[in-house]
XYZ file of C-alpha atoms in Angstrom:
744
model
C 14.937 -10.399 -38.089
C 14.192 -13.650 -36.343
C 13.206 -11.730 -33.218
C 10.110 -10.456 -34.978
C 8.661 -13.919 -35.435
C 9.520 -15.323 -32.017
C 7.170 -15.166 -29.002
C 8.128 -12.431 -26.569
C 9.070 -14.732 -23.697
C 11.202 -16.828 -26.065
C 13.065 -13.724 -27.248
C 13.791 -12.835 -23.641
C 15.014 -16.367 -23.003
C 17.288 -16.181 -26.050
C 18.916 -13.096 -24.539
C 19.517 -15.049 -21.342
C 21.175 -17.857 -23.307
C 23.351 -15.315 -25.104
C 24.476 -13.811 -21.817
C 25.228 -17.167 -20.225
C 27.131 -18.308 -23.281
C 29.134 -15.096 -23.444
C 30.138 -15.510 -19.820
C 31.086 -19.168 -20.129
C 32.683 -18.903 -23.554
C 30.471 -21.556 -25.165
C 29.387 -21.524 -28.789
C 25.774 -20.507 -28.079
C 26.860 -16.903 -28.564
C 29.202 -15.999 -31.368
C 32.117 -13.931 -30.076
C 34.440 -12.660 -32.785
C 37.241 -10.142 -32.456
C 38.069 -7.703 -35.227
C 40.061 -4.554 -34.531
C 39.371 -4.844 -30.809
C 35.607 -5.200 -31.291
C 33.261 -7.972 -30.284
C 29.959 -9.001 -31.843
C 27.460 -10.778 -29.636
C 24.707 -12.399 -31.662
C 22.059 -14.710 -30.217
C 19.261 -15.639 -32.626
C 18.991 -12.072 -33.818
C 18.319 -10.562 -30.407
C 21.686 -8.812 -30.102
C 23.459 -7.636 -33.245
C 26.276 -5.337 -34.272
C 23.669 -2.878 -35.569
C 21.952 -2.614 -32.175
C 22.394 0.904 -30.793
C 22.791 2.114 -27.220
C 21.704 5.546 -26.061
C 24.044 5.671 -23.094
C 26.413 3.505 -21.115
C 28.212 3.507 -17.802
C 31.129 1.514 -19.195
C 34.453 3.236 -19.793
C 35.288 3.865 -23.427
C 31.771 3.357 -24.781
C 30.418 6.569 -26.244
C 26.650 7.266 -26.409
C 25.113 5.936 -29.614
C 27.835 3.310 -30.062
C 26.986 -0.045 -31.570
C 27.571 -3.370 -29.855
C 30.356 -4.027 -32.364
C 32.422 -1.305 -30.671
C 32.332 -2.988 -27.281
C 35.331 -4.754 -25.850
C 34.797 -8.366 -24.835
C 34.608 -7.409 -21.156
C 32.097 -4.636 -21.777
C 30.049 -6.719 -24.195
C 29.608 -9.457 -21.635
C 28.728 -7.042 -18.856
C 26.295 -5.014 -20.979
C 24.472 -8.220 -21.863
C 24.500 -9.581 -18.325
C 23.483 -6.338 -16.629
C 20.405 -6.003 -18.825
C 19.383 -9.574 -18.071
C 20.174 -9.386 -14.349
C 18.144 -6.195 -14.134
C 15.191 -8.049 -15.604
C 15.696 -10.943 -13.210
C 16.282 -13.524 -15.952
C 19.729 -14.636 -14.791
C 21.518 -14.562 -11.471
C 24.565 -12.378 -11.090
C 27.758 -14.291 -11.827
C 31.388 -13.294 -11.718
C 33.235 -13.027 -15.031
C 36.596 -14.745 -15.324
C 38.849 -11.751 -15.931
C 41.775 -13.999 -16.826
C 40.070 -14.845 -20.120
C 39.656 -11.178 -21.057
C 42.593 -9.453 -22.686
C 41.391 -5.870 -22.996
C 38.719 -3.493 -21.792
C 38.010 -1.539 -18.648
C 36.721 -3.486 -15.649
C 32.991 -3.364 -15.023
C 31.590 -1.143 -12.297
C 31.422 -2.775 -8.858
C 28.119 -4.547 -8.178
C 25.610 -2.745 -6.035
C 25.366 -3.879 -2.440
C 22.519 -6.357 -1.985
C 19.399 -5.008 -0.343
C 18.958 -6.514 3.087
C 15.519 -8.015 3.495
C 13.949 -9.468 6.597
C 12.497 -12.703 5.260
C 12.007 -16.335 6.198
C 10.243 -19.490 5.025
C 8.133 -21.493 7.442
C 5.620 -24.349 7.464
C 2.286 -24.721 9.233
C -0.732 -27.007 8.986
C -3.894 -25.791 7.265
C -6.068 -28.909 7.428
C -5.735 -32.665 7.601
C -2.929 -33.778 5.233
C -2.491 -30.176 4.043
C 0.426 -27.897 4.910
C 1.335 -24.384 3.841
C 4.878 -23.203 3.107
C 5.027 -19.436 3.456
C 7.871 -17.223 2.332
C 7.546 -14.087 4.434
C 9.162 -10.743 3.681
C 8.566 -7.607 5.735
C 10.101 -5.293 3.123
C 8.408 -3.961 -0.004
C 10.342 -6.574 -2.043
C 9.094 -5.428 -5.464
C 8.713 -2.189 -7.383
C 5.287 -2.824 -8.932
C 2.348 -0.602 -8.010
C 0.508 -3.382 -6.146
C 3.171 -3.279 -3.409
C 2.419 0.397 -2.733
C 1.064 -0.134 0.789
C 4.564 -1.299 1.797
C 3.276 -3.901 4.249
C 5.578 -6.656 3.041
C 4.279 -9.773 1.324
C 4.182 -13.545 1.460
C 4.638 -16.208 -1.203
C 2.439 -19.176 -0.351
C 2.815 -22.774 -1.487
C 0.862 -25.781 -0.264
C 1.534 -29.507 0.137
C -1.264 -32.114 0.107
C -0.464 -35.665 1.218
C -2.788 -38.276 -0.241
C -2.764 -42.007 0.424
C -1.373 -42.626 -3.067
C 0.862 -39.615 -3.669
C 1.762 -36.078 -2.597
C 1.202 -32.851 -4.540
C 2.909 -29.475 -4.253
C 0.693 -26.527 -5.176
C 2.539 -23.487 -6.555
C 6.143 -22.407 -6.078
C 7.663 -19.213 -4.728
C 9.339 -16.523 -6.776
C 13.078 -16.009 -7.089
C 13.338 -14.022 -3.837
C 12.835 -17.273 -1.884
C 14.264 -19.733 -4.441
C 16.932 -21.515 -2.390
C 15.184 -21.273 0.986
C 12.025 -22.732 -0.545
C 13.677 -25.941 -1.760
C 15.742 -26.318 1.431
C 12.576 -26.054 3.515
C 10.868 -28.660 1.338
C 13.821 -31.039 1.684
C 13.878 -30.596 5.460
C 10.164 -31.128 6.046
C 9.299 -33.680 3.351
C 10.782 -36.533 1.393
C 11.170 -34.919 -2.039
C 10.907 -38.285 -3.754
C 7.342 -38.600 -2.389
C 6.196 -35.432 -4.200
C 4.892 -36.767 -7.496
C 2.881 -33.769 -8.691
C 3.410 -30.021 -8.979
C 0.265 -27.950 -9.590
C 1.000 -24.479 -10.966
C -1.943 -22.144 -10.526
C 0.302 -19.338 -11.761
C 3.725 -19.292 -13.389
C 5.944 -16.441 -14.581
C 9.637 -15.851 -15.408
C 10.132 -14.654 -11.818
C 9.462 -18.227 -10.645
C 11.815 -19.967 -13.061
C 14.748 -19.873 -10.637
C 12.749 -21.574 -7.877
C 11.536 -24.247 -10.277
C 15.036 -24.928 -11.600
C 16.464 -25.382 -8.098
C 13.593 -27.710 -7.190
C 14.074 -29.780 -10.358
C 17.821 -30.005 -9.709
C 17.127 -31.346 -6.216
C 14.719 -33.922 -7.664
C 17.260 -34.960 -10.283
C 19.880 -35.586 -7.591
C 17.443 -37.945 -5.895
C 16.819 -39.717 -9.185
C 13.117 -38.924 -9.190
C 10.811 -36.998 -11.505
C 7.647 -34.960 -11.119
C 4.516 -34.367 -13.198
C 3.488 -30.728 -13.603
C -0.201 -29.838 -13.930
C -0.828 -26.364 -15.362
C -2.894 -24.414 -17.882
C -1.935 -24.185 -21.550
C -0.361 -20.669 -21.329
C 1.776 -21.816 -18.391
C 2.788 -24.971 -20.283
C 3.919 -22.901 -23.265
C 5.992 -20.652 -21.020
C 7.551 -23.644 -19.260
C 8.688 -25.263 -22.494
C 10.297 -21.994 -23.600
C 12.114 -21.241 -20.353
C 13.319 -24.728 -19.414
C 15.785 -26.811 -21.399
C 14.261 -29.658 -23.403
C 16.512 -32.264 -21.764
C 15.081 -31.235 -18.378
C 11.622 -32.053 -19.697
C 12.760 -35.529 -20.687
C 14.686 -36.321 -17.492
C 13.046 -34.560 -14.573
C 9.430 -33.705 -15.274
C 6.418 -34.473 -17.406
C 3.968 -31.821 -18.475
C 0.198 -32.207 -18.160
C -1.877 -29.436 -19.750
C -5.084 -29.085 -17.757
C -8.464 -28.681 -19.395
C -11.693 -27.534 -17.793
C -13.125 -30.263 -15.581
C -9.882 -32.232 -15.144
C -9.174 -33.803 -11.740
C -6.118 -35.222 -9.981
C -6.678 -38.122 -7.565
C -4.063 -38.237 -4.789
C -5.931 -40.835 -2.752
C -8.434 -39.323 -0.330
C -7.917 -35.936 -1.959
C -9.260 -35.385 -5.471
C -8.203 -31.992 -6.772
C -10.637 -30.295 -9.127
C -9.150 -27.727 -11.530
C -10.924 -24.509 -12.533
C -9.394 -22.321 -15.261
C -9.649 -18.610 -14.368
C -7.630 -16.644 -16.948
C -7.363 -12.843 -16.939
C -5.313 -10.538 -19.213
C -2.824 -10.030 -16.382
C -2.613 -13.769 -15.626
C -3.659 -15.729 -18.733
C -2.383 -18.908 -17.069
C -4.644 -18.553 -14.014
C -5.919 -21.856 -12.610
C -7.574 -22.542 -9.252
C -7.683 -25.912 -7.486
C -10.388 -27.183 -5.134
C -10.096 -30.079 -2.696
C -13.595 -31.322 -1.716
C -12.146 -33.442 1.085
C -10.842 -30.471 3.064
C -13.034 -27.900 1.292
C -9.982 -25.759 0.585
C -9.859 -23.517 -2.484
C -6.354 -22.767 -3.779
C -7.094 -19.497 -5.559
C -3.646 -18.505 -6.957
C -3.713 -14.682 -7.404
C -7.403 -14.205 -6.646
C -8.231 -13.062 -3.082
C -4.543 -12.278 -2.499
C -2.999 -9.325 -0.657
C 0.538 -8.051 -0.284
C 0.803 -7.986 3.484
C 2.978 -9.883 5.936
C 1.832 -10.534 9.494
C 2.786 -13.120 12.098
C -0.573 -14.821 11.622
C -1.044 -17.305 8.798
C -4.789 -16.638 8.835
C -6.944 -13.525 8.482
C -7.211 -12.979 12.235
C -8.847 -9.602 12.726
C -10.777 -9.950 9.487
C -11.759 -7.013 7.335
C -10.738 -4.513 10.015
C -7.110 -5.632 9.700
C -6.840 -6.775 6.074
C -9.683 -4.956 4.311
C -7.441 -2.176 2.987
C -4.880 -4.702 1.700
C -7.464 -6.813 -0.151
C -9.090 -3.739 -1.691
C -5.772 -2.218 -2.771
C -4.645 -5.470 -4.388
C -7.948 -5.740 -6.266
C -7.728 -2.140 -7.480
C -4.176 -2.629 -8.743
C -4.475 -6.093 -10.277
C -8.101 -6.886 -11.152
C -9.978 -3.602 -11.516
C -8.631 -3.229 -15.055
C -10.286 -6.467 -16.220
C -13.741 -6.594 -14.577
C -15.318 -8.798 -17.262
C -12.719 -11.522 -16.829
C -12.858 -11.145 -13.038
C -16.633 -11.545 -13.132
C -16.256 -14.685 -15.261
C -13.747 -16.118 -12.773
C -16.020 -15.380 -9.808
C -18.923 -17.070 -11.579
C -16.816 -20.202 -12.015
C -15.832 -19.980 -8.336
C -19.347 -19.844 -6.932
C -18.101 -19.910 -3.345
C -20.249 -20.507 -0.288
C -18.732 -20.553 3.191
C -18.543 -23.907 4.947
C -20.722 -22.759 7.833
C -22.876 -20.233 5.985
C -26.156 -19.475 7.708
C -29.229 -20.728 5.834
C -30.853 -18.248 3.460
C -34.664 -18.025 3.594
C -35.023 -15.338 0.941
C -37.985 -16.035 -1.379
C -38.496 -19.444 0.243
C -41.624 -20.816 1.902
C -42.790 -24.050 3.485
C -40.738 -27.061 2.377
C -38.039 -24.843 0.861
C -37.309 -23.386 4.314
C -36.850 -26.903 5.704
C -34.507 -27.735 2.807
C -32.345 -24.730 3.647
C -32.111 -25.857 7.279
C -31.210 -29.406 6.216
C -28.564 -28.128 3.828
C -26.907 -26.166 6.625
C -27.070 -29.070 9.104
C -25.797 -31.605 6.556
C -22.910 -29.347 5.503
C -21.931 -28.728 9.125
C -21.962 -32.434 10.053
C -19.910 -33.493 7.024
C -17.421 -30.698 7.641
C -16.997 -31.718 11.279
C -15.972 -35.219 10.149
C -13.801 -33.845 7.328
C -15.976 -35.548 4.694
C -16.227 -34.156 1.151
C -19.246 -32.266 -0.076
C -19.471 -32.691 -3.820
C -21.275 -30.281 -6.101
C -25.013 -30.702 -6.080
C -25.008 -33.551 -3.566
C -27.656 -31.870 -1.442
C -30.478 -32.578 -3.912
C -29.668 -29.497 -5.925
C -29.799 -27.103 -2.978
C -26.104 -26.270 -3.388
C -26.142 -26.439 -7.165
C -22.636 -25.790 -8.518
C -21.437 -23.877 -5.471
C -18.065 -24.624 -3.892
C -18.527 -25.201 -0.173
C -15.323 -23.649 1.128
C -13.707 -23.848 4.552
C -10.853 -21.502 3.600
C -9.364 -19.742 0.591
C -5.636 -20.372 0.175
C -4.180 -17.597 -2.026
C -0.707 -17.142 -3.480
C -0.060 -13.998 -1.397
C -1.252 -12.810 1.989
C -3.241 -14.534 4.737
C -5.305 -17.685 4.340
C -8.899 -16.434 4.282
C -11.133 -18.232 6.749
C -12.993 -15.945 9.161
C -13.592 -13.261 6.499
C -14.408 -15.628 3.643
C -18.031 -14.592 3.169
C -17.261 -10.874 3.471
C -14.313 -10.986 1.061
C -16.188 -12.960 -1.603
C -19.099 -10.535 -1.305
C -16.780 -7.521 -1.542
C -15.111 -8.959 -4.649
C -18.542 -9.112 -6.248
C -19.333 -5.518 -5.238
C -15.978 -4.171 -6.450
C -16.316 -6.001 -9.757
C -19.850 -4.681 -10.255
C -18.634 -1.115 -9.614
C -15.921 -1.466 -12.263
C -18.366 -2.934 -14.765
C -20.691 -0.007 -14.114
C -17.838 2.428 -14.768
C -17.173 0.656 -18.062
C -20.742 1.313 -19.184
C -20.155 5.072 -18.901
C -16.704 5.208 -20.524
C -13.824 2.814 -21.119
C -10.141 3.102 -21.976
C -8.490 0.175 -23.756
C -5.040 -0.626 -22.323
C -3.236 -2.546 -25.073
C 0.187 -4.020 -24.356
C 2.659 -6.882 -24.526
C 5.529 -7.517 -22.136
C 8.775 -9.487 -22.223
C 10.144 -9.125 -18.686
C 7.159 -7.737 -16.779
C 8.307 -4.102 -16.853
C 5.826 -3.022 -19.529
C 3.128 -4.862 -17.587
C 4.023 -2.833 -14.479
C 3.604 0.386 -16.473
C 0.258 -0.830 -17.834
C -0.935 -1.617 -14.299
C -0.040 1.867 -13.053
C -1.767 3.551 -16.008
C -4.828 1.347 -15.485
C -5.005 2.290 -11.815
C -4.876 5.979 -12.707
C -7.724 5.510 -15.192
C -9.792 3.449 -12.774
C -9.480 5.797 -9.805
C -10.749 8.641 -12.010
C -14.011 6.734 -12.420
C -13.489 5.412 -15.954
C -13.579 1.727 -16.866
C -10.549 -0.158 -18.166
C -10.475 -2.871 -20.816
C -7.105 -4.629 -20.556
C -5.859 -6.364 -23.701
C -2.698 -8.459 -23.570
C -2.150 -8.833 -27.317
C -0.167 -12.034 -26.844
C -3.375 -13.845 -25.934
C -6.266 -11.755 -27.264
C -7.588 -12.149 -30.804
C -7.810 -9.492 -33.507
C -11.599 -9.634 -33.209
C -11.399 -8.821 -29.481
C -9.113 -5.869 -30.204
C -11.407 -4.488 -32.918
C -14.465 -4.858 -30.663
C -12.686 -3.086 -27.794
C -11.648 -0.164 -30.013
C -15.220 0.249 -31.234
C -16.680 0.575 -27.735
C -13.874 2.452 -25.929
C -13.552 6.209 -25.413
C -9.741 6.215 -25.605
C -6.784 3.861 -25.682
C -3.144 3.479 -24.697
C -0.634 1.113 -26.269
C 2.594 -0.135 -24.700
C 5.467 -2.249 -25.946
C 8.901 -3.558 -25.012
C 11.772 -3.301 -27.492
C 13.264 -6.589 -28.694
C 16.149 -6.573 -31.137
C 15.441 -2.925 -31.959
C 11.862 -3.668 -32.995
C 8.316 -4.051 -31.757
C 7.339 -7.662 -31.032
C 5.045 -9.166 -33.663
C 1.822 -9.041 -31.543
C 2.276 -5.286 -31.047
C 2.987 -4.766 -34.751
C -0.259 -6.536 -35.582
C -2.208 -4.556 -32.964
C -0.786 -1.260 -34.220
C -1.817 -2.191 -37.754
C -5.393 -2.756 -36.578
C -5.410 0.597 -34.764
C -4.034 2.559 -37.723
C -6.706 1.102 -40.017
C -9.566 1.909 -37.631
C -11.160 5.236 -38.580
C -13.062 5.459 -35.294
C -9.851 4.983 -33.275
C -8.342 8.057 -34.948
C -10.929 10.222 -33.179
C -10.005 8.924 -29.725
C -7.502 10.388 -27.247
C -4.614 7.976 -26.820
C -1.179 7.458 -25.284
C 2.032 5.482 -25.778
C 4.285 3.822 -23.206
C 6.982 1.180 -23.074
C 10.096 -0.164 -21.404
C 13.444 -1.139 -22.839
C 16.945 -2.202 -21.891
C 18.786 -0.739 -24.856
C 17.486 2.084 -27.024
C 13.695 1.802 -27.009
C 13.029 1.985 -30.751
C 9.614 0.310 -30.401
C 8.183 3.173 -28.331
C 9.497 5.751 -30.801
C 8.072 3.813 -33.754
C 4.592 3.578 -32.231
C 4.559 7.257 -31.282
C 5.705 8.385 -34.727
C 3.225 6.232 -36.630
C 0.324 7.497 -34.529
C 1.446 11.098 -35.070
C 1.817 10.537 -38.811
C -1.817 9.399 -38.919
C -3.001 12.433 -36.884
C -3.924 10.545 -33.723
C -4.520 12.693 -30.640
C -1.855 11.904 -28.009
C -3.345 12.869 -24.650
C -0.122 12.772 -22.614
C 3.640 12.757 -23.265
C 4.972 9.359 -24.292
C 6.295 7.352 -21.337
C 9.704 5.719 -21.811
C 11.128 3.530 -19.054
C 14.655 2.129 -19.127
C 14.948 -1.162 -17.250
C 12.713 -1.411 -14.176
C 10.313 1.429 -13.357
C 10.928 3.450 -10.206
C 8.256 4.888 -7.927
C 8.554 8.192 -9.794
C 8.004 6.420 -13.127
C 4.946 4.615 -11.798
C 3.638 7.934 -10.478
C 3.985 9.441 -13.969
C 2.088 6.455 -15.393
C -0.705 6.749 -12.843
C -1.074 10.499 -13.359
C -1.051 10.013 -17.141
C -3.880 7.502 -16.852
C -5.818 9.880 -14.611
C -5.300 12.804 -17.011
C -6.580 10.712 -19.918
C -9.623 9.570 -17.941
C -10.412 13.110 -16.778
C -10.202 14.392 -20.357
C -12.679 11.709 -21.438
C -15.065 12.528 -18.593
C -14.916 16.259 -19.378
C -15.700 15.550 -23.017
C -18.730 13.458 -22.086
C -19.849 16.056 -19.540
C -19.583 18.754 -22.200
C -21.791 16.747 -24.559
C -24.384 16.277 -21.823
C -24.319 19.967 -20.879
C -24.862 20.974 -24.504
C -28.065 18.961 -24.518
C -29.185 20.344 -21.129
C -30.559 23.834 -20.347
C -27.851 26.505 -20.480
C -28.704 28.079 -17.134
C -29.103 25.966 -14.015
C -29.470 27.030 -10.419
C -27.781 25.125 -7.624
C -30.237 23.087 -5.573
C -31.110 24.004 -2.004
C -28.979 21.125 -0.747
C -25.957 22.215 -2.814
C -26.297 25.806 -1.620
C -26.599 24.678 1.993
C -23.577 22.359 1.818
C -21.573 25.114 0.146
C -21.755 27.174 3.327
C -19.569 24.637 5.157
C -16.127 26.232 5.174
C -12.656 24.866 5.801
C -9.150 26.163 6.363
C -6.977 26.494 3.273
C -3.999 24.135 3.508
C -1.342 22.502 1.354
C -0.699 18.774 1.708
C 2.736 17.517 0.600
C 3.833 13.871 0.494
C 6.751 11.800 -0.744
C 7.446 8.081 -1.256
C 10.874 7.117 -2.545
C 11.568 9.278 -5.589
C 7.868 10.086 -6.094
C 6.372 13.253 -4.609
C 3.258 15.368 -4.997
C 1.178 18.096 -3.363
C -2.358 19.448 -3.388
C -4.367 22.424 -2.195
C -6.814 21.196 0.466
C -9.739 22.889 2.176
C -11.630 19.867 3.527
C -9.406 19.632 6.613
C -10.685 19.343 10.175
C -9.464 18.329 13.613
C -10.786 14.880 14.494
C -9.390 14.007 17.941
C -7.741 15.541 21.012
C -5.770 12.514 22.223
C -3.882 11.748 20.141
C -4.099 14.985 18.159
C -5.596 13.955 14.827
C -6.972 15.377 11.598
C -9.369 14.293 8.885
C -8.594 15.262 5.298
C -10.747 14.525 2.254
C -8.779 13.592 -0.872
C -10.511 13.098 -4.223
C -9.914 9.646 -5.682
C -8.414 11.066 -8.865
C -5.910 13.325 -7.102
C -2.283 12.711 -8.012
C -1.290 12.688 -4.347
C -3.856 9.983 -3.469
C -1.424 7.120 -4.072
C 1.087 8.688 -1.668
C -1.287 8.929 1.318
C -2.173 5.290 1.857
C -2.388 3.798 5.346
C 0.972 4.209 7.095
C 2.139 7.007 4.785
C 3.575 10.234 6.183
C 2.862 13.722 4.918
C 2.905 17.404 5.889
C -0.069 19.759 6.235
C 0.826 23.433 5.721
C -1.805 25.891 6.983
C -2.018 29.048 4.852
C -2.730 32.508 6.248
C -4.993 35.311 5.112
C -3.333 37.522 2.486
C -0.528 34.946 2.218
C -2.266 32.263 0.201
C -2.665 33.785 -3.269
C 0.751 32.878 -4.702
C 0.602 29.329 -3.353
C -2.978 28.777 -4.528
C -2.158 30.137 -7.990
C 0.781 27.741 -8.271
C -1.147 24.647 -7.180
C -4.319 25.358 -9.162
C -2.608 25.477 -12.552
C -2.553 22.328 -14.748
C 0.473 20.047 -14.424
C 2.019 17.456 -16.690
C 2.263 13.917 -15.253
C 5.080 13.805 -12.705
C 5.721 17.557 -12.870
C 6.972 19.230 -9.678
C 3.977 21.024 -8.178
C 6.046 22.992 -5.665
C 8.508 24.436 -8.158
C 9.138 28.132 -7.505
C 7.863 28.032 -3.918
C 10.263 28.357 -0.987
C 10.266 25.150 1.033
C 12.282 23.110 3.495
C 12.255 19.336 3.901
C 10.472 17.983 6.980
C 11.810 15.041 8.971
C 9.219 12.728 7.350
C 10.219 13.730 3.808
C 7.338 16.120 3.109
C 7.829 19.784 2.257
C 7.216 22.716 4.613
C 6.194 25.987 2.977
C 8.079 29.064 4.121
C 4.856 31.105 3.936
C 2.799 28.660 6.034
C 1.555 30.082 9.333
C 1.789 26.584 10.849
C 2.689 23.079 9.748
C 2.126 19.535 10.996
C 3.870 16.248 10.234
C 1.239 13.499 10.090
C 0.874 9.731 9.653
C -2.194 8.144 8.029
C -3.885 5.792 10.489
C -6.924 4.812 8.429
C -8.897 5.653 5.296
C -12.632 5.609 4.709
C -14.215 5.528 1.265
C -16.860 8.251 0.917
C -18.292 8.400 -2.589
C -15.804 10.136 -4.872
C -13.339 10.910 -2.039
C -11.178 9.149 0.515
C -11.339 10.561 4.041
C -8.008 10.164 5.817
C -7.657 10.036 9.567
C -4.093 11.040 10.419
C -2.280 11.443 13.720
C -0.146 14.570 14.125
C 3.403 13.490 14.987
C 4.909 16.974 15.309
C 4.229 20.546 14.280
C 4.972 24.209 14.820
C 3.160 27.549 14.807
C 5.252 29.905 12.672
C 3.051 33.036 12.700
C 0.726 33.755 15.636
C -0.520 37.106 14.308
C -2.015 36.032 10.973
C -5.465 34.460 10.806
C -6.034 31.198 8.952
C -7.110 31.513 5.315
C -10.637 30.178 4.823
C -12.110 28.850 1.588
C -15.649 30.168 0.953
C -17.957 28.541 -1.600
C -21.427 29.200 -3.018
C -22.243 25.589 -3.849
C -21.408 22.189 -2.459
C -21.263 20.659 -5.958
C -17.638 21.667 -6.578
C -14.583 23.061 -4.847
């Protein structure tokens, strides 16, 4: 079929065209009636042979083909799939043109979101336009802290022309353009710089281009090659001719606005192959696109409060989005050799004249910055080298980084080094392609589960990586997972090619692996991959993950736990090999024996977020404060419940009693499949915060996480007790005794 030879994004776009044509009745989609049936066919994406597993439309039996749909149902099936993926906006269907078929189900009520778009000044001639949303807004794992988010764009006014840097996603599409029109003369904006572009931003770009067309003006778009390819696929060709020109940026290119000369730095990663940063020497602002971002929404535009306020958000975003590609992140950081505008002079390994040079560098940088004069690379007689003297980092999401610039850049380096070190011990290759972003979301969640278990991740987006890169990754990894969308009932061509490489690799057959994927129809691609791996005797480490439409929190939890299970299996295998080479009998050290005598009460922690829930047996629990009453709880990084006890999360601590803990402990200590209900078979009631209260608990407490501290292989939570109750005042607390501090 044609779908097999088309790029994934283009296939998705063809589906959108089919849906729009079906709704409007144009000839882009062929609609023929025969015996009350309709066949929707758009460049091979939808066909009469395409099968559906289930449907909510009246009269459509499970397993029916598209050819059995009425015209009404055919249109709504097509549109619902596309609206779910965010490729088209919901539109009413003219029922007068439909002769038969049951009416579609009523549309779901829109989710109310507290959001706004506002403008503020960042530096001379530079403004920021920030779309602010206090709600979670998205389903992806990186929004797990539920602190809202911002979409940031920037406007730079030069003496010759004005440039707009980045556009907001579809959640702010109309408000974004209206705000631009109110604050600026659109005809004066001659350039649009896209540091990142995705299908979720198409709607905003279309509305902006329509506004420009009404004013009879055009715009030149500067972007990387991957972004340019996506633009040409998602926008009509006549729009390219009338409204905008496309400039594909190469390394070292600049854009002179008059007084502001933007320097472009390509920073691709598997997650964002189109990544491109921009640097303005005049204001010393670095526009970092996704790098140094955070999903958090506060009243402040800047990082007021620094690491104490935003540290958790920056770290969580890094873990979700960049930890799975440390090599590419390291390469990007090396290109962005950032030094703070007012950095103190460094005297390390310097003597005599070199000390004076460091002082002069600091003084010169400070004076030029005070007068808003540019500091070009290497202008201080080589003392700055290729460093970017930066007054502030302007990311795509979260606060503008100014007061915490040095700390955040340093932490990025530390986090990246830690992930690279993990990769030296063991690595899992995460191989995938994505059409709408849903498969990418699954890959991110699996990667986070692998990473938090202490195993490195090598992310491979097969749309952009070469066969040689894939082969090299398979040769050095300790396991792999492969994920795919389903397009036209098939795997996309890049996944077919990748699967062929895997099946021919004898070493890969010895590795534990997994399969995942998303689909809008029947998900044949996932089934095909799973079956072919089984036929070749590959070792599937976890049940295949199938996601219809967008993943829910429960689906992402299954993905994360699956990644953790795979990583733990790899670590156990390596530990077994090391133990076989070591002496058979070892005695715990004095320190381990001493630490093992520290005892704790035996408790059960239960937590829930949306449709995701989990529980764990905990013994490292202690009271931490009188006013307010607070607890500390240690949670291993690879625990399934870890992702549900982030800052702000609510949970329940159930205290177990002596002679009442055996049944509960036996239940919670057994192995579980990813996403399996850990409390099944135990009598519970639901607490007011959503957690579960055990009937056999002698007391329980509803708690809220106030802060988390990283302590080696655990997170220590400090939680305030919101409410609680003593259920049994005659039974003593169960205590967990150990002989060594090296294990539970």
